[in-house]
Amino acid sequence: MKAKATLKQIAKELNVSVSTVSKALNDSPEISEQTKTKIKEYAKLKNYKPNIIGLNLKNRKTKTIGVIIPNILNSFFAKVFSGIEKVADEKGYNVIMCISNESLEKEAHTLEMLSNGTIDGFILSVSEEAQKQNNYDHFKEIINDGTPIVMFDRIAEGIDCDKVVVDDFDSALDSTQRLIDLGCKNIALLSSVDNLSVGKLRFDGYLKALEKNNIPVNNNLIIRTDSEEDLKEKMESVFTNNKIDGIFALEENDSVAALRMGLKKGYKIPEELCIIGFADGILASRRLSPSLTTVSQHGIEIGEEAAKLLIKRLEDDSEEEPPYETKVIKTVLKERETTARV
């Protein structure tokens, strides 16, 4: 731990990356002689004794990428992993996948365990607990130690790293606008992901669409919760006590629950009730009748872009770290039977 802290101190004082300090102290040919001399002289001034064995381990490439996803049962994350694996295989990298199960503690433990010489870098989507607590210190520590991270979908805004996201705000605005164009005036919003960054962006997009069309916000039609169970408990009351002609659901299971509730309450779909849901999983698109209109997030493409960003950074030979990038993947509205009015 002392060696790591000292490396960070040198990097901060000289305004270079920890990786650059580590390579310079290990006499790496990737670093210019001028930079090596400056770093070595400063290290000598601070009485720093480099651990050559540790530095060799740190600089050795494992050609392995660590992937951390929050939930193995979510089809979106499965698609993202498929895209990551495709690019990694093409570039000669192996992939280790771990699941945080939405736990901050497990997420931090996995990062610490795999960053100890097992992998070269991480691709991850932030756990629900980390976003809920706004606790991202574990990401900062790993990045400061010289291990790159690429975040996708759920990201931490305050963390400097490469990111791949979808246009959640615009997608929600466009989806709500589609319901309005179909004649819907009483559009319910159903969210069980309100504590996640994506949930907040989608909610804001819904509000913007109402504002653009001069439709007043009816809070009786809005359910914002942190769990599917809570959503289902509150949904019965919304259907029973309000007139609804449209539903925008912010997560796949939310949209499935909305469809089932609509059918249970006797709505003709889509004649009396139109439904659009986020995420384009198998359940929503193939196993329901009527089939759900969904926002497709292009999970495979997200995975491919994330893997490309990480490998590009890992294989960059320049002396200075390249600037971080944020790639925005455009979604597509896939119209099916829950909006297919004749």
Short mmCIF file of C-alpha atoms in Angstrom, two decimals:
data_model
loop_
_atom_site.label_atom_id
_atom_site.label_comp_id
_atom_site.label_asym_id
_atom_site.label_seq_id
_atom_site.Cartn_x
_atom_site.Cartn_y
_atom_site.Cartn_z
CA MET A 1 0.00 0.00 0.00
CA LYS A 2 2.88 2.39 0.79
CA ALA A 3 4.43 1.89 -2.65
CA LYS A 4 1.09 2.68 -4.32
CA ALA A 5 0.61 5.83 -2.25
CA THR A 6 4.08 7.06 -3.11
CA LEU A 7 3.54 6.41 -6.81
CA LYS A 8 0.35 8.46 -6.65
CA GLN A 9 2.17 11.26 -4.87
CA ILE A 10 4.91 11.42 -7.50
CA ALA A 11 2.34 11.34 -10.31
CA LYS A 12 0.35 14.16 -8.72
CA GLU A 13 3.37 16.35 -8.08
CA LEU A 14 4.73 15.94 -11.60
CA ASN A 15 1.30 16.07 -13.27
CA VAL A 16 1.64 12.72 -15.05
CA SER A 17 -0.23 9.43 -14.79
CA VAL A 18 0.61 6.73 -12.25
CA SER A 19 1.26 4.43 -15.19
CA THR A 20 3.88 6.84 -16.57
CA VAL A 21 5.64 7.03 -13.18
CA SER A 22 5.63 3.26 -12.86
CA LYS A 23 7.06 2.74 -16.34
CA ALA A 24 9.71 5.43 -15.88
CA LEU A 25 10.92 3.93 -12.60
CA ASN A 26 11.07 0.56 -14.33
CA ASP A 27 13.12 2.11 -17.18
CA SER A 28 10.46 1.34 -19.81
CA PRO A 29 11.40 2.23 -23.41
CA GLU A 30 7.88 3.67 -23.84
CA ILE A 31 8.90 6.72 -21.79
CA SER A 32 11.23 9.43 -23.09
CA GLU A 33 14.65 9.84 -21.49
CA GLN A 34 13.82 13.38 -20.39
CA THR A 35 10.67 12.24 -18.56
CA LYS A 36 12.47 9.25 -17.03
CA THR A 37 15.21 11.51 -15.67
CA LYS A 38 12.71 13.97 -14.20
CA ILE A 39 10.69 11.22 -12.48
CA LYS A 40 13.75 9.33 -11.20
CA GLU A 41 15.32 12.49 -9.79
CA TYR A 42 12.11 13.40 -8.00
CA ALA A 43 11.76 9.86 -6.64
CA LYS A 44 15.35 9.99 -5.37
CA LEU A 45 14.65 13.36 -3.74
CA LYS A 46 11.72 11.79 -1.89
CA ASN A 47 13.83 8.75 -0.90
CA TYR A 48 11.54 6.46 -2.88
CA LYS A 49 12.82 2.90 -3.40
CA PRO A 50 10.98 1.29 -6.33
CA ASN A 51 9.82 -2.28 -5.94
CA ILE A 52 11.13 -3.67 -9.21
CA ILE A 53 9.21 -6.94 -8.89
CA GLY A 54 5.96 -5.11 -8.26
CA LEU A 55 6.54 -2.76 -11.15
CA ASN A 56 7.27 -5.63 -13.50
CA LEU A 57 4.02 -7.28 -12.49
CA LYS A 58 2.13 -4.03 -12.97
CA ASN A 59 3.50 -3.42 -16.45
CA ARG A 60 3.09 -6.99 -17.66
CA LYS A 61 0.09 -7.33 -19.99
CA THR A 62 -2.30 -10.15 -19.21
CA LYS A 63 -4.39 -9.60 -22.38
CA THR A 64 -7.43 -10.08 -20.15
CA ILE A 65 -10.39 -7.72 -19.63
CA GLY A 66 -12.55 -7.72 -16.51
CA VAL A 67 -16.28 -7.13 -17.05
CA ILE A 68 -18.57 -6.32 -14.13
CA ILE A 69 -22.33 -6.28 -14.72
CA PRO A 70 -25.02 -5.55 -12.12
CA ASN A 71 -27.51 -8.28 -13.04
CA ILE A 72 -27.08 -11.54 -14.96
CA LEU A 73 -30.84 -11.92 -15.53
CA ASN A 74 -31.16 -8.68 -17.51
CA SER A 75 -31.09 -9.45 -21.24
CA PHE A 76 -29.60 -6.03 -22.00
CA PHE A 77 -26.44 -6.81 -20.03
CA ALA A 78 -26.20 -10.20 -21.73
CA LYS A 79 -26.22 -8.45 -25.12
CA VAL A 80 -23.57 -5.97 -24.00
CA PHE A 81 -21.34 -8.80 -22.82
CA SER A 82 -21.78 -10.52 -26.17
CA GLY A 83 -20.51 -7.39 -27.93
CA ILE A 84 -17.55 -7.07 -25.56
CA GLU A 85 -16.57 -10.69 -26.07
CA LYS A 86 -16.79 -10.38 -29.87
CA VAL A 87 -14.33 -7.47 -30.06
CA ALA A 88 -12.06 -8.89 -27.35
CA ASP A 89 -11.78 -12.18 -29.24
CA GLU A 90 -10.96 -10.38 -32.49
CA LYS A 91 -8.19 -8.41 -30.73
CA GLY A 92 -6.74 -11.45 -28.92
CA TYR A 93 -8.04 -10.62 -25.42
CA ASN A 94 -9.68 -12.92 -22.90
CA VAL A 95 -12.69 -11.81 -20.84
CA ILE A 96 -13.53 -12.48 -17.20
CA MET A 97 -17.13 -11.65 -16.27
CA CYS A 98 -18.23 -10.94 -12.69
CA ILE A 99 -21.61 -9.92 -11.29
CA SER A 100 -22.01 -7.24 -8.65
CA ASN A 101 -25.64 -8.17 -7.89
CA GLU A 102 -26.21 -4.42 -7.46
CA SER A 103 -23.92 -4.46 -4.38
CA LEU A 104 -21.40 -1.67 -3.76
CA GLU A 105 -19.31 -3.91 -1.52
CA LYS A 106 -19.14 -6.72 -4.07
CA GLU A 107 -18.36 -4.27 -6.86
CA ALA A 108 -15.46 -2.74 -4.89
CA HIS A 109 -14.16 -6.16 -3.84
CA THR A 110 -14.18 -7.43 -7.44
CA LEU A 111 -12.29 -4.36 -8.65
CA GLU A 112 -9.64 -4.78 -5.96
CA MET A 113 -9.29 -8.51 -6.50
CA LEU A 114 -8.93 -8.42 -10.29
CA SER A 115 -6.77 -5.29 -10.48
CA ASN A 116 -3.95 -7.08 -8.65
CA GLY A 117 -2.25 -8.26 -11.83
CA THR A 118 -5.16 -10.41 -13.10
CA ILE A 119 -6.56 -8.06 -15.74
CA ASP A 120 -5.40 -5.09 -17.81
CA GLY A 121 -8.59 -3.03 -17.55
CA PHE A 122 -12.30 -3.04 -16.70
CA ILE A 123 -15.58 -2.57 -18.52
CA LEU A 124 -18.50 -2.11 -16.13
CA SER A 125 -21.97 -0.75 -15.44
CA VAL A 126 -22.28 0.87 -12.01
CA SER A 127 -24.20 -1.03 -9.33
CA GLU A 128 -27.53 0.24 -8.03
CA GLU A 129 -26.16 0.60 -4.50
CA ALA A 130 -23.19 2.70 -5.64
CA GLN A 131 -25.47 5.06 -7.55
CA LYS A 132 -27.96 5.23 -4.70
CA GLN A 133 -25.21 6.19 -2.22
CA ASN A 134 -23.31 8.28 -4.78
CA ASN A 135 -20.18 6.41 -3.67
CA TYR A 136 -17.56 6.09 -6.39
CA ASP A 137 -14.31 6.11 -4.40
CA HIS A 138 -13.51 2.53 -5.44
CA PHE A 139 -13.43 3.59 -9.10
CA LYS A 140 -11.14 6.54 -8.36
CA GLU A 141 -8.66 4.30 -6.53
CA ILE A 142 -8.44 1.79 -9.39
CA ILE A 143 -8.00 4.50 -12.03
CA ASN A 144 -5.41 6.33 -9.93
CA ASP A 145 -3.52 3.07 -9.65
CA GLY A 146 -3.17 3.01 -13.44
CA THR A 147 -5.89 0.49 -14.34
CA PRO A 148 -8.26 1.93 -16.97
CA ILE A 149 -12.04 1.64 -16.70
CA VAL A 150 -14.74 2.01 -19.34
CA MET A 151 -18.25 2.55 -17.98
CA PHE A 152 -21.40 1.79 -19.97
CA ASP A 153 -25.13 2.53 -19.56
CA ARG A 154 -25.07 3.37 -15.84
CA ILE A 155 -22.16 5.72 -15.36
CA ALA A 156 -20.66 7.87 -12.61
CA GLU A 157 -20.61 11.45 -13.88
CA GLY A 158 -17.81 12.60 -11.56
CA ILE A 159 -15.37 9.86 -12.59
CA ASP A 160 -12.89 10.62 -15.38
CA CYS A 161 -12.86 7.59 -17.67
CA ASP A 162 -14.11 6.45 -21.07
CA LYS A 163 -17.88 5.93 -21.24
CA VAL A 164 -20.49 4.45 -23.57
CA VAL A 165 -24.08 5.57 -23.10
CA VAL A 166 -27.38 5.65 -24.95
CA ASP A 167 -29.36 8.85 -25.52
CA ASP A 168 -31.71 8.15 -22.60
CA PHE A 169 -33.16 11.66 -22.40
CA ASP A 170 -33.84 11.99 -26.14
CA SER A 171 -35.16 8.43 -26.34
CA ALA A 172 -37.68 9.11 -23.57
CA LEU A 173 -38.70 12.41 -25.15
CA ASP A 174 -39.23 10.73 -28.54
CA SER A 175 -41.12 7.78 -27.04
CA THR A 176 -43.49 10.04 -25.10
CA GLN A 177 -43.92 12.19 -28.21
CA ARG A 178 -44.89 9.07 -30.16
CA LEU A 179 -47.64 8.33 -27.62
CA ILE A 180 -48.86 11.94 -27.91
CA ASP A 181 -48.87 11.68 -31.71
CA LEU A 182 -51.07 8.59 -31.37
CA GLY A 183 -53.62 10.72 -29.53
CA CYS A 184 -52.67 9.88 -25.93
CA LYS A 185 -53.34 12.69 -23.46
CA ASN A 186 -53.20 10.88 -20.11
CA ILE A 187 -49.80 9.19 -20.21
CA ALA A 188 -48.66 7.32 -17.12
CA LEU A 189 -44.97 6.97 -16.32
CA LEU A 190 -43.87 3.78 -14.56
CA SER A 191 -40.35 3.47 -13.17
CA SER A 192 -38.71 0.96 -10.84
CA VAL A 193 -35.25 2.41 -11.63
CA ASP A 194 -35.65 5.88 -10.16
CA ASN A 195 -32.43 5.63 -8.14
CA LEU A 196 -30.36 4.98 -11.28
CA SER A 197 -28.88 7.63 -13.55
CA VAL A 198 -30.73 6.22 -16.55
CA GLY A 199 -34.07 6.37 -14.72
CA LYS A 200 -33.66 10.06 -13.94
CA LEU A 201 -32.70 10.92 -17.53
CA ARG A 202 -35.69 9.03 -18.93
CA PHE A 203 -38.06 10.74 -16.50
CA ASP A 204 -36.71 14.14 -17.55
CA GLY A 205 -37.30 13.24 -21.20
CA TYR A 206 -40.91 12.31 -20.42
CA LEU A 207 -41.47 15.66 -18.67
CA LYS A 208 -39.92 17.57 -21.57
CA ALA A 209 -42.29 15.93 -24.07
CA LEU A 210 -45.31 16.89 -21.96
CA GLU A 211 -44.01 20.45 -21.69
CA LYS A 212 -43.43 20.75 -25.45
CA ASN A 213 -47.04 19.70 -26.09
CA ASN A 214 -48.57 21.86 -23.34
CA ILE A 215 -49.82 18.80 -21.46
CA PRO A 216 -49.94 19.44 -17.72
CA VAL A 217 -48.05 17.02 -15.47
CA ASN A 218 -50.44 14.77 -13.55
CA ASN A 219 -48.53 13.38 -10.56
CA ASN A 220 -51.30 10.84 -10.02
CA LEU A 221 -50.11 9.12 -13.21
CA ILE A 222 -46.44 8.96 -12.18
CA ILE A 223 -44.89 6.09 -10.22
CA ARG A 224 -41.19 6.46 -9.39
CA THR A 225 -39.79 3.70 -7.19
CA ASP A 226 -36.59 1.75 -6.57
CA SER A 227 -38.07 -1.73 -6.91
CA GLU A 228 -40.39 -3.80 -9.09
CA GLU A 229 -42.35 -4.94 -6.04
CA ASP A 230 -43.14 -1.39 -4.99
CA LEU A 231 -44.12 -0.50 -8.55
CA LYS A 232 -46.61 -3.37 -8.78
CA GLU A 233 -48.18 -2.43 -5.45
CA LYS A 234 -48.79 1.16 -6.54
CA MET A 235 -49.80 0.41 -10.13
CA GLU A 236 -53.18 -1.09 -9.21
CA SER A 237 -54.24 2.21 -7.63
CA VAL A 238 -53.12 4.26 -10.64
CA PHE A 239 -55.18 2.11 -13.01
CA THR A 240 -58.21 2.03 -10.73
CA ASN A 241 -58.41 5.73 -9.86
CA ASN A 242 -57.32 7.43 -13.09
CA LYS A 243 -58.13 7.59 -16.76
CA ILE A 244 -55.11 6.36 -18.73
CA ASP A 245 -54.67 6.12 -22.49
CA GLY A 246 -50.87 5.77 -22.69
CA ILE A 247 -48.02 4.31 -20.66
CA PHE A 248 -44.29 4.94 -20.87
CA ALA A 249 -42.39 2.35 -18.81
CA LEU A 250 -38.72 2.95 -18.02
CA GLU A 251 -37.53 -0.66 -17.75
CA GLU A 252 -38.44 -3.93 -19.45
CA ASN A 253 -40.10 -5.54 -16.43
CA ASP A 254 -42.03 -2.32 -15.79
CA SER A 255 -43.48 -2.43 -19.30
CA VAL A 256 -44.41 -6.12 -18.98
CA ALA A 257 -46.17 -5.41 -15.67
CA ALA A 258 -48.02 -2.48 -17.26
CA LEU A 259 -49.23 -4.60 -20.16
CA ARG A 260 -50.49 -7.33 -17.86
CA MET A 261 -52.26 -4.82 -15.64
CA GLY A 262 -53.87 -3.13 -18.64
CA LEU A 263 -55.22 -6.45 -19.89
CA LYS A 264 -56.41 -7.34 -16.40
CA LYS A 265 -58.35 -4.05 -16.20
CA GLY A 266 -60.05 -4.78 -19.51
CA TYR A 267 -58.32 -2.24 -21.74
CA LYS A 268 -58.27 -2.87 -25.47
CA ILE A 269 -54.65 -2.56 -26.54
CA PRO A 270 -53.71 -0.48 -28.47
CA GLU A 271 -57.18 0.93 -29.24
CA GLU A 272 -57.75 2.24 -25.69
CA LEU A 273 -54.26 2.03 -24.21
CA CYS A 274 -50.87 2.39 -25.94
CA ILE A 275 -47.69 1.17 -24.21
CA ILE A 276 -44.01 1.84 -24.89
CA GLY A 277 -41.26 0.32 -22.76
CA PHE A 278 -37.49 0.69 -22.46
CA ALA A 279 -35.23 -2.26 -23.29
CA ASP A 280 -35.78 -4.72 -26.07
CA GLY A 281 -35.57 -8.14 -24.42
CA ILE A 282 -36.97 -11.45 -25.58
CA LEU A 283 -39.84 -11.31 -23.11
CA ALA A 284 -41.11 -7.97 -24.35
CA SER A 285 -40.72 -8.65 -28.06
CA ARG A 286 -41.62 -12.31 -28.53
CA ARG A 287 -43.40 -13.89 -25.61
CA LEU A 288 -46.20 -11.43 -24.93
CA SER A 289 -49.51 -10.92 -26.67
CA PRO A 290 -49.91 -8.23 -27.78
CA SER A 291 -46.20 -7.72 -28.42
CA LEU A 292 -44.65 -4.63 -26.81
CA THR A 293 -43.37 -1.56 -28.58
CA THR A 294 -39.90 -0.98 -27.12
CA VAL A 295 -36.88 1.29 -27.17
CA SER A 296 -34.00 -0.80 -28.47
CA GLN A 297 -30.72 0.12 -26.75
CA HIS A 298 -28.42 -1.77 -29.15
CA GLY A 299 -26.71 -3.70 -26.35
CA ILE A 300 -24.32 -5.54 -28.65
CA GLU A 301 -23.14 -2.28 -30.21
CA ILE A 302 -22.62 -0.75 -26.75
CA GLY A 303 -20.45 -3.73 -25.79
CA GLU A 304 -18.43 -3.49 -28.98
CA GLU A 305 -17.77 0.24 -28.51
CA ALA A 306 -16.81 -0.24 -24.86
CA ALA A 307 -14.31 -2.97 -25.76
CA LYS A 308 -12.84 -0.87 -28.57
CA LEU A 309 -12.35 2.11 -26.24
CA LEU A 310 -10.64 0.02 -23.57
CA ILE A 311 -8.33 -1.85 -25.95
CA LYS A 312 -7.44 1.40 -27.72
CA ARG A 313 -6.35 2.85 -24.37
CA LEU A 314 -4.50 -0.30 -23.33
CA GLU A 315 -2.53 -0.40 -26.56
CA ASP A 316 -1.79 3.33 -26.74
CA ASP A 317 2.01 3.83 -26.73
CA SER A 318 2.07 7.59 -26.39
CA GLU A 319 3.81 9.13 -23.41
CA GLU A 320 0.79 11.13 -22.24
CA GLU A 321 -2.64 9.68 -21.52
CA PRO A 322 -5.10 10.42 -24.38
CA PRO A 323 -8.25 12.40 -23.45
CA TYR A 324 -11.25 10.40 -22.26
CA GLU A 325 -14.10 9.77 -24.69
CA THR A 326 -17.87 9.40 -24.24
CA LYS A 327 -19.62 7.53 -27.04
CA VAL A 328 -23.38 8.03 -27.39
CA ILE A 329 -25.29 5.19 -29.05
CA LYS A 330 -28.60 6.18 -30.62
CA THR A 331 -31.63 4.08 -29.72
CA VAL A 332 -34.39 2.95 -32.07
CA LEU A 333 -38.12 2.70 -31.33
CA LYS A 334 -39.32 -0.74 -32.42
CA GLU A 335 -43.05 -0.49 -33.01
CA ARG A 336 -45.13 -3.57 -32.27
CA GLU A 337 -48.70 -4.31 -31.34
CA THR A 338 -49.01 -2.10 -28.24
CA THR A 339 -48.89 1.04 -30.44
CA ALA A 340 -49.94 -0.33 -33.82
CA ARG A 341 -53.26 1.49 -34.15
CA VAL A 342 -55.12 0.93 -37.40
#
